[in-house]
Tab-separated table of N, CA and C and ligand atoms in Angstrom:
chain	number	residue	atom	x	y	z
A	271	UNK	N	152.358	160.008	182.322
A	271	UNK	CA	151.978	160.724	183.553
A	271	UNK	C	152.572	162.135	183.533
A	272	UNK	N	153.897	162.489	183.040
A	272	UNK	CA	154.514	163.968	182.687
A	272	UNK	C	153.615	164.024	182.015
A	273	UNK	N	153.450	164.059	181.178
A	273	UNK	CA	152.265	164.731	179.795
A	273	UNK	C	151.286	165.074	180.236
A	274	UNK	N	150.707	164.471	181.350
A	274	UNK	CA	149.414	164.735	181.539
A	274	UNK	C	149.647	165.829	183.024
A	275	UNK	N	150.127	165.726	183.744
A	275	UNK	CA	151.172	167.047	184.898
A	275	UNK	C	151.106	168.185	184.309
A	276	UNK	N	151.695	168.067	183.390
A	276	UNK	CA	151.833	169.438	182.296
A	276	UNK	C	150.835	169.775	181.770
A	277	UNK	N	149.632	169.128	181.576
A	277	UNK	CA	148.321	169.758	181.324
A	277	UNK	C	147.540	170.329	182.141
A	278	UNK	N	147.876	169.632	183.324
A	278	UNK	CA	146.933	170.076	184.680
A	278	UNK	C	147.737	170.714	184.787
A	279	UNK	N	148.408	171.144	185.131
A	279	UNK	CA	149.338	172.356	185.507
A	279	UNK	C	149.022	173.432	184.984
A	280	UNK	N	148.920	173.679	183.308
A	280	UNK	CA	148.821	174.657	182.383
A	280	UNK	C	147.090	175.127	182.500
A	281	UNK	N	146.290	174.289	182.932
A	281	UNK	CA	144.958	174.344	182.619
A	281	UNK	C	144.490	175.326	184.352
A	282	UNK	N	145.268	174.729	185.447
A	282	UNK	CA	144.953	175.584	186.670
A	282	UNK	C	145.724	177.035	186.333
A	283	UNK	N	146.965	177.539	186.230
A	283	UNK	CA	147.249	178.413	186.155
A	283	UNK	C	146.610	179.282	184.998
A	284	UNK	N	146.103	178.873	183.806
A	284	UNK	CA	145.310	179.769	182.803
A	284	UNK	C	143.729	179.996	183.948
A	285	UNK	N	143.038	179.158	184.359
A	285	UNK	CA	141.816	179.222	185.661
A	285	UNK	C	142.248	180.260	186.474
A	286	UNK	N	143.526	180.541	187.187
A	286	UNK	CA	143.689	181.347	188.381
A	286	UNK	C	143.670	182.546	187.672
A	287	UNK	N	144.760	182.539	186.164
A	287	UNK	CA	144.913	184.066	185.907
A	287	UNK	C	143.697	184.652	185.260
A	288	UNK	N	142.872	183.502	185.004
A	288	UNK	CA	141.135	183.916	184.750
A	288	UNK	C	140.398	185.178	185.829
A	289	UNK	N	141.225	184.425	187.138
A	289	UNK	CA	140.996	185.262	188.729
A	289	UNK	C	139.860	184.594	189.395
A	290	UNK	N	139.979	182.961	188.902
A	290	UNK	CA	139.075	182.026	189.598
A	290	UNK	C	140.062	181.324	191.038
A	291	UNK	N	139.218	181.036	192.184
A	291	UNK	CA	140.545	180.178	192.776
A	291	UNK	C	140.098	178.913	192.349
A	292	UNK	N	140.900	178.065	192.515
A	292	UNK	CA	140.619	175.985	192.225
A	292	UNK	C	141.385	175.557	193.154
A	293	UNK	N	140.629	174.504	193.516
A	293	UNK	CA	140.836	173.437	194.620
A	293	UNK	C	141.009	172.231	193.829
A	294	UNK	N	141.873	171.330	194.231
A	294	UNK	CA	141.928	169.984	193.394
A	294	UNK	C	142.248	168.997	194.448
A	295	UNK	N	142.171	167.650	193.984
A	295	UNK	CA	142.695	166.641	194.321
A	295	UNK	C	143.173	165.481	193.915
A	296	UNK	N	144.259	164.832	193.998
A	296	UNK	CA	144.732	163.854	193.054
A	296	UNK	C	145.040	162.449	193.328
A	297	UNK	N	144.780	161.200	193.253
A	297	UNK	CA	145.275	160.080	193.578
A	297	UNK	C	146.443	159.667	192.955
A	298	UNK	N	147.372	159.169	193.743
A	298	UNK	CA	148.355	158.667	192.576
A	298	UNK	C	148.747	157.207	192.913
A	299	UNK	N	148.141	156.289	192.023
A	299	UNK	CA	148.434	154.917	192.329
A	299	UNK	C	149.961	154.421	193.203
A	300	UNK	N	150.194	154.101	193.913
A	300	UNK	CA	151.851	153.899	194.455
A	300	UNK	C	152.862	153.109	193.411
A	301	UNK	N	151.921	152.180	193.375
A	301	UNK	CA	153.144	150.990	192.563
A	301	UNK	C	153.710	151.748	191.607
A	302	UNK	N	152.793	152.428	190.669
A	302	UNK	CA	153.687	152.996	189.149
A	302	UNK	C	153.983	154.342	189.242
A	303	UNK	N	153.562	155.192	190.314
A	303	UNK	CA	153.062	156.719	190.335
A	303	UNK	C	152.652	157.499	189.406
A	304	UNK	N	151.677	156.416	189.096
A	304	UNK	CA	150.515	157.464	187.844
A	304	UNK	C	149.525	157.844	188.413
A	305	UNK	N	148.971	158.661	187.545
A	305	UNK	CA	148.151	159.527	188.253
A	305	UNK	C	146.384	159.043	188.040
A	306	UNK	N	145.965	158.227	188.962
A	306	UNK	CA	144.813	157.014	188.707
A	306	UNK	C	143.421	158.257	189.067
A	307	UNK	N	143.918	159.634	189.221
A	307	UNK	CA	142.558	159.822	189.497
A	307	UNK	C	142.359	161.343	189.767
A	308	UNK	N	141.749	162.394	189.028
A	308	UNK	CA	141.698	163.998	189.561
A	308	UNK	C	140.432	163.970	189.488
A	309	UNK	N	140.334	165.538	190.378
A	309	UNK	CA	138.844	166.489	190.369
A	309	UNK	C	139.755	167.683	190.609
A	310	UNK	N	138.753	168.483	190.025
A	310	UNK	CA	138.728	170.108	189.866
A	310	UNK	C	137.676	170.572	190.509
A	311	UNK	N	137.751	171.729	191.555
A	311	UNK	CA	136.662	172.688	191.205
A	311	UNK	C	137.191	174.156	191.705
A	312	UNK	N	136.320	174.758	191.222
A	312	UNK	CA	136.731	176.261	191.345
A	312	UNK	C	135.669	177.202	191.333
A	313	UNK	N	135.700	178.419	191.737
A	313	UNK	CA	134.965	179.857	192.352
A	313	UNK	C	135.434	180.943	191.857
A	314	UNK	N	134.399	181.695	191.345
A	314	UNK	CA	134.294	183.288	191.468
A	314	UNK	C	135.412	183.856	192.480
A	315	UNK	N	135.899	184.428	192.956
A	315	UNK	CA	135.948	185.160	193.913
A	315	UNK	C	134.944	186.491	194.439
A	316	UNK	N	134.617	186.531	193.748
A	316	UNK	CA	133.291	187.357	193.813
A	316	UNK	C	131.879	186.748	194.555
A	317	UNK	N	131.952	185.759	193.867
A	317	UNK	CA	130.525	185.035	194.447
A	317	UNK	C	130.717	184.144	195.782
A	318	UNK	N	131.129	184.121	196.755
A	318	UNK	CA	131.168	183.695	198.201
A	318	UNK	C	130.770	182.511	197.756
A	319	UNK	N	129.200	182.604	197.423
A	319	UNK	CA	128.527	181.017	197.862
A	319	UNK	C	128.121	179.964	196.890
A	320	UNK	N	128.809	180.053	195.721
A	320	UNK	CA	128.652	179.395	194.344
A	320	UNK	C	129.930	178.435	194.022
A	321	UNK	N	129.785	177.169	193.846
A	321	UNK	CA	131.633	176.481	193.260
A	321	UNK	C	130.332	175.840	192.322
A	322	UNK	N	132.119	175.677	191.376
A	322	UNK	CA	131.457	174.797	190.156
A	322	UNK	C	132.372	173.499	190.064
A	323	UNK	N	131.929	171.985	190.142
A	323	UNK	CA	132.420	170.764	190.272
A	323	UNK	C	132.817	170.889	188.938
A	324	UNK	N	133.687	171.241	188.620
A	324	UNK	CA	134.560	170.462	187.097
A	324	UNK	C	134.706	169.535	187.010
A	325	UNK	N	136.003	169.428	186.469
A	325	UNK	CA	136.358	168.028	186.155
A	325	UNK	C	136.928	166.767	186.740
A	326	UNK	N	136.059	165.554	186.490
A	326	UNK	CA	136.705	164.462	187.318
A	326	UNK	C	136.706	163.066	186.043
A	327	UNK	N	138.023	162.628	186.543
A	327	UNK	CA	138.522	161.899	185.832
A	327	UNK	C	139.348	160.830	186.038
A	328	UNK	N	138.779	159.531	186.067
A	328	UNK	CA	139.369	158.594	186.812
A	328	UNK	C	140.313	157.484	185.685
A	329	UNK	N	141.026	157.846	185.837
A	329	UNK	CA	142.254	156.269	184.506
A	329	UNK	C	141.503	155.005	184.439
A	330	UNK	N	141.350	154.713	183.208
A	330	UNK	CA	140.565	153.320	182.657
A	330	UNK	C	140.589	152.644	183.667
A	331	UNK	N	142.394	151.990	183.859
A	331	UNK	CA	142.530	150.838	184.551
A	331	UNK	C	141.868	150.939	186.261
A	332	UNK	N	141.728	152.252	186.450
A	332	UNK	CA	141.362	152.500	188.081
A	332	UNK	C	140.196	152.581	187.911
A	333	UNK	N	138.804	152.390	187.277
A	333	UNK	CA	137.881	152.495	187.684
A	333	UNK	C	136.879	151.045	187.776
A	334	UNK	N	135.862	151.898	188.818
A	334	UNK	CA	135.006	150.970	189.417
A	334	UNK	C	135.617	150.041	190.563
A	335	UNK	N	136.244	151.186	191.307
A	335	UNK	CA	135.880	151.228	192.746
A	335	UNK	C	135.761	152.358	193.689
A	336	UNK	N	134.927	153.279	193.074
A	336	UNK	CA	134.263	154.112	193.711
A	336	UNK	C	135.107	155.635	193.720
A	337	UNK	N	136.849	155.437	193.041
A	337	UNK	CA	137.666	156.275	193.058
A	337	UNK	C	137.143	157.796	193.270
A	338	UNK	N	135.918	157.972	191.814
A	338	UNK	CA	135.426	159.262	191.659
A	338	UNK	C	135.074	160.422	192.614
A	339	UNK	N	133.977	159.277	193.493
A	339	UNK	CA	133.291	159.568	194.384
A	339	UNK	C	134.336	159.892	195.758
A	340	UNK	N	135.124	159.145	196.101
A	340	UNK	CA	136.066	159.537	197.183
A	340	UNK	C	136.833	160.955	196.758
A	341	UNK	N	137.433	160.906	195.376
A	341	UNK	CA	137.786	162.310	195.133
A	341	UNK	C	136.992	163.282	195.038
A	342	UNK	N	135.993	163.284	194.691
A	342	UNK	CA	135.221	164.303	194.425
A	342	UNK	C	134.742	165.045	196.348
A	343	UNK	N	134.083	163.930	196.654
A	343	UNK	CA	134.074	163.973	198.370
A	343	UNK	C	135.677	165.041	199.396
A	344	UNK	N	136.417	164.490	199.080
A	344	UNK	CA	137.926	164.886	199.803
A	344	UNK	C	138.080	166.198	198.918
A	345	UNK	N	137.936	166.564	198.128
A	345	UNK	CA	137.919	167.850	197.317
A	345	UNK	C	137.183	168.780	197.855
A	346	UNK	N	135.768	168.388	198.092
A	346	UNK	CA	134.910	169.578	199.002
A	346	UNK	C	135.126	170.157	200.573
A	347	UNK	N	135.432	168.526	200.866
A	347	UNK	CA	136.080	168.729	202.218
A	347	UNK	C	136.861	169.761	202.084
A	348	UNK	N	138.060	170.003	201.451
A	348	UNK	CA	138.945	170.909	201.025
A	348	UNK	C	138.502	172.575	200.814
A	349	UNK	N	137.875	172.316	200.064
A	349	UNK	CA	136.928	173.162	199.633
A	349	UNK	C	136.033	174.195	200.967
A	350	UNK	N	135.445	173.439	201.662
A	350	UNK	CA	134.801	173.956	202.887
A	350	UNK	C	135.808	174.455	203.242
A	351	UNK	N	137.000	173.781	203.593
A	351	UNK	CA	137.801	174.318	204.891
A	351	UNK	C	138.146	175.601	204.431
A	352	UNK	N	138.401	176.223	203.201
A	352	UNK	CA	138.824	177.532	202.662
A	352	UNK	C	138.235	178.078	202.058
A	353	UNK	N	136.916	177.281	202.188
A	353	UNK	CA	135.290	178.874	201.442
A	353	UNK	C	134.103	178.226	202.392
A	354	UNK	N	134.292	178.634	203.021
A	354	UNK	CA	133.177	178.029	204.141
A	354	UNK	C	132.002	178.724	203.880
A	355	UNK	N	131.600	179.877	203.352
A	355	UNK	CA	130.501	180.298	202.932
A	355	UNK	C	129.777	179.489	201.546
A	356	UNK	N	130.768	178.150	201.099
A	356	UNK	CA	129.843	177.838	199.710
A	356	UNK	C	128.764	177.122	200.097
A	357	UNK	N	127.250	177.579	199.421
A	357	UNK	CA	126.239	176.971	200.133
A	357	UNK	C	125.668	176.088	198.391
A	358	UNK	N	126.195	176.538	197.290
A	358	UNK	CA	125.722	175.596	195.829
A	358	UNK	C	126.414	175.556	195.213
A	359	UNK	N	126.023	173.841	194.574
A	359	UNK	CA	127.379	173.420	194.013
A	359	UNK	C	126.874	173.216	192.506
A	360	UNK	N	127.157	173.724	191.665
A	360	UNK	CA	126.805	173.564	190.288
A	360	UNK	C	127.634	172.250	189.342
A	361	UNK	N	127.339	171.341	188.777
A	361	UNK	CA	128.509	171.123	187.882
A	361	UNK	C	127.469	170.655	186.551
A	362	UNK	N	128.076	169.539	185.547
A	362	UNK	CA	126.989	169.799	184.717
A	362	UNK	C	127.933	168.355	184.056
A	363	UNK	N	127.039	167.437	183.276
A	363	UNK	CA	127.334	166.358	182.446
A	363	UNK	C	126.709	165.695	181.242
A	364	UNK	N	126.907	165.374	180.438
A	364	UNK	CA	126.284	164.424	179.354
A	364	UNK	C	125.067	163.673	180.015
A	365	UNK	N	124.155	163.543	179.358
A	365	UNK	CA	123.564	162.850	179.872
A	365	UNK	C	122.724	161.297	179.748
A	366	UNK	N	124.274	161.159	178.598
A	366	UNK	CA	124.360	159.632	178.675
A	366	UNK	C	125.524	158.987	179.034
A	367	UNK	N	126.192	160.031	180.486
A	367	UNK	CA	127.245	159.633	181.028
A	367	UNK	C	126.897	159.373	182.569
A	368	UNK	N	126.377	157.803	182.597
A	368	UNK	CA	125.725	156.841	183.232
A	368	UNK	C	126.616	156.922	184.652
A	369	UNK	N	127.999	156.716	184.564
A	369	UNK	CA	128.927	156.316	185.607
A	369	UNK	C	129.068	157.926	186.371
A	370	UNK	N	129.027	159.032	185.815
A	370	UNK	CA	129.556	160.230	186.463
A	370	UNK	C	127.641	160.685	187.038
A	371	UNK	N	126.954	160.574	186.152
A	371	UNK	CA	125.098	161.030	186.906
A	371	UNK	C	125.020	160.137	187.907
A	372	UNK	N	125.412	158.951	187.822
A	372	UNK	CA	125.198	158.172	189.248
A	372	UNK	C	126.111	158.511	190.247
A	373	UNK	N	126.947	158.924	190.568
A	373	UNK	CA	127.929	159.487	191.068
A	373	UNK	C	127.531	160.729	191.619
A	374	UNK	N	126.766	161.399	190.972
A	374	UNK	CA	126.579	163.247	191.488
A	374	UNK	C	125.224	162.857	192.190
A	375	UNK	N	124.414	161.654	191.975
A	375	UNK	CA	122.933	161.441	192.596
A	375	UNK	C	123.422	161.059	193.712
A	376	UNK	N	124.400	159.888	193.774
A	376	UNK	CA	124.950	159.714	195.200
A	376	UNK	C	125.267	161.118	195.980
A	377	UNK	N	125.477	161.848	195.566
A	377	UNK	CA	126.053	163.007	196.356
A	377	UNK	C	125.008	163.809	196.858
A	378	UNK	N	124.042	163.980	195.992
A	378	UNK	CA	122.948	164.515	196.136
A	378	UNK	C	122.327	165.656	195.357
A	379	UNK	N	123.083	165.578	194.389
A	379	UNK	CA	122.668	166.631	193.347
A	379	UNK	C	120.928	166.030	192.607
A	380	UNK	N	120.863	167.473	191.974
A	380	UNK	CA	119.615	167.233	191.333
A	380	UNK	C	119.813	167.692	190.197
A	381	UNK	N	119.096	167.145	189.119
A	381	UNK	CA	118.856	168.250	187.573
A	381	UNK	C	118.304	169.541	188.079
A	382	UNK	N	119.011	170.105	187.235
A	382	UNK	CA	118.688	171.695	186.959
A	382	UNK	C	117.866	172.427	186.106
A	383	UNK	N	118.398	171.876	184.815
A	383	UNK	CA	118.345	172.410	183.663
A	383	UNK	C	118.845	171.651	183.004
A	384	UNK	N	118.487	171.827	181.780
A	384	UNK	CA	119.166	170.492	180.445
A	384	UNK	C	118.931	171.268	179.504
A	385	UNK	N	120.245	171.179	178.340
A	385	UNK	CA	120.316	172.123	177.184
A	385	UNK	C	121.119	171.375	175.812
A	386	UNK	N	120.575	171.765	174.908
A	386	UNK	CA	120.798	170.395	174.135
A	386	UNK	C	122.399	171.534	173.075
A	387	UNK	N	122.837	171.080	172.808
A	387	UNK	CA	124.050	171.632	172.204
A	387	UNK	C	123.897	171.263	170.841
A	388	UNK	N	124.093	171.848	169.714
A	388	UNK	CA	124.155	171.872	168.308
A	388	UNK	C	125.462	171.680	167.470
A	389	UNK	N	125.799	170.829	166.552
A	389	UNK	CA	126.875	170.654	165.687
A	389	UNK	C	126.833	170.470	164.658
A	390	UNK	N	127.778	171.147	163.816
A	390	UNK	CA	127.452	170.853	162.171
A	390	UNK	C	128.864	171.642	161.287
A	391	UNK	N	129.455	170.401	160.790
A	391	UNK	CA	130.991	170.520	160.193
A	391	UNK	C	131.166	171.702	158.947
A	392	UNK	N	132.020	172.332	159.264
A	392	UNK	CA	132.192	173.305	158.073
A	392	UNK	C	133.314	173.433	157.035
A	393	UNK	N	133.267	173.053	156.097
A	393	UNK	CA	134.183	172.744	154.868
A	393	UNK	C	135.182	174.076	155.179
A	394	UNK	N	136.768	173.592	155.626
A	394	UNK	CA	137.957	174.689	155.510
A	394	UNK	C	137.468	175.370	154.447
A	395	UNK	N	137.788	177.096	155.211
A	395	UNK	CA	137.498	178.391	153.909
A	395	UNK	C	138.949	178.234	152.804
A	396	UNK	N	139.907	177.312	153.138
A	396	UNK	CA	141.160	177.876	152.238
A	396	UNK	C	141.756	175.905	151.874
B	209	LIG	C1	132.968	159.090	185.755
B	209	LIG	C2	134.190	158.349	186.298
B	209	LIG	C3	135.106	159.315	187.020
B	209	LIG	C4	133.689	157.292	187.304
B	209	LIG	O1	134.784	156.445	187.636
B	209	LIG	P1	134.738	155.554	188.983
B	209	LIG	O2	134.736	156.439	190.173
B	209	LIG	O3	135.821	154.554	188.906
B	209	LIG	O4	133.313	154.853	188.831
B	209	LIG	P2	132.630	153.836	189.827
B	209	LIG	O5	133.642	153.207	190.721
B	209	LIG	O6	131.493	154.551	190.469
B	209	LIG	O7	132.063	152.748	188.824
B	209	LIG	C5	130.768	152.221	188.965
B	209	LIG	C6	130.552	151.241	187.853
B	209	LIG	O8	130.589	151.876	186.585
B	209	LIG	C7	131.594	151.275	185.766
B	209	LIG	N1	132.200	152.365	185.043
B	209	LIG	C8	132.859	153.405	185.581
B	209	LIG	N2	133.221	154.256	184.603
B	209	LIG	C9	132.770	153.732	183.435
B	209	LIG	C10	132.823	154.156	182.086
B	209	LIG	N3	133.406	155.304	181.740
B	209	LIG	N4	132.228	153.366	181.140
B	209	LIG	C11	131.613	152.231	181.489
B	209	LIG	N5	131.524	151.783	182.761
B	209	LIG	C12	132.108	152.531	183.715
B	209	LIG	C13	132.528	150.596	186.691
B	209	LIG	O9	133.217	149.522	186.100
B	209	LIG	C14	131.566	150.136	187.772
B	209	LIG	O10	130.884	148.986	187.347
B	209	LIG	P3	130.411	147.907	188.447
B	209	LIG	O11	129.367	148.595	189.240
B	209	LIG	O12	129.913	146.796	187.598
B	209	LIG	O13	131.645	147.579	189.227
B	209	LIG	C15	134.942	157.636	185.130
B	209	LIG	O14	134.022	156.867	184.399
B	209	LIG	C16	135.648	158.571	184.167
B	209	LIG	O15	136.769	159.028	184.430
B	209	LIG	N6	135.008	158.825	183.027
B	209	LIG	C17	135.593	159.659	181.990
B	209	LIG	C18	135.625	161.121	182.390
B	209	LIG	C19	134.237	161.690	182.580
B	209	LIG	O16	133.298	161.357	181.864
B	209	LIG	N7	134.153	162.586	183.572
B	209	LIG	C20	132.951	163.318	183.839
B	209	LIG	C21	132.781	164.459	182.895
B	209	LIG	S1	131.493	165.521	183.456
């Protein structure tokens, strides 16, 4: 759970000094105080009415009971209360990632756009 503190930590402050703001939210199981559950999102400061849903990420053992969706939900809430002008919410996923597309349909998102990404390994120059 340190290890992973220290990533979120390092990953918002490189975002802010980007000169994005981020809003987050975190569950932390009681019994062990690990950390069973984040979302990210963050804004332009420039663009008033645009956030982008990053990242959400729920711990093996905590999922499938709806964790995602409550964080992701309590995050915007958040979100409104200190950009009340955001009127679209962008985020973007795999799209053979079954558990997080059902999740953003509940919310009410729609496809946008779909873009297929390219890979191909390159033998070290040295
Ligand atoms: C996407 C994610 C946050 C959803 O977690 P969650 O809020 O606990 O999901 P739900 O409670 O809605 O689970 C619904 C169902 O999907 C199942 N499920 C959830 N995540 C699953 C996964 N990664 N693989 C297989 N099944 C999964 C649950 O067991 C549950 O099944 P049930 O309906 O039979 O009970 C979680 O899967 C996760 O952290 N995935 C890895 C990170 C990721 O892909 N993030 C999104 C990147 S854009």
């Amino acid at each position: 759970a340190a290890v992973r503190t220290r990533h979120v930590g390092r990953n918002v402050r490189r975002r802010v000094g980007r000169g994005r703001r981020a809003y987050h939210v975190g569950a932390v199981h009681e019994a062990t105080g690990e950390l069973a559950g984040f979302t990210s999102a963050s804004k332009t400061t420039g663009n008033p009415e645009h956030l982008l849903q990053g990242m959400t990420v729920v711990a093996a053992a905590h999922r499938g009971h709806g964790l995602g969706l409550v964080l992701k939900l309590a995050n915007l809430a958040h979100v409104r209360e200190y950009e009340p002008r955001v009127r679209l919410i962008e985020t973007a996923n795999a799209d053979d990632n079954r558990p997080m597309i059902a999740l953003n349909e509940a919310m009410g998102f729609v496809p946008q756009e779909r873009f297929v990404s390219w890979e191909a390994p390159v033998a070290p120059a040295v």
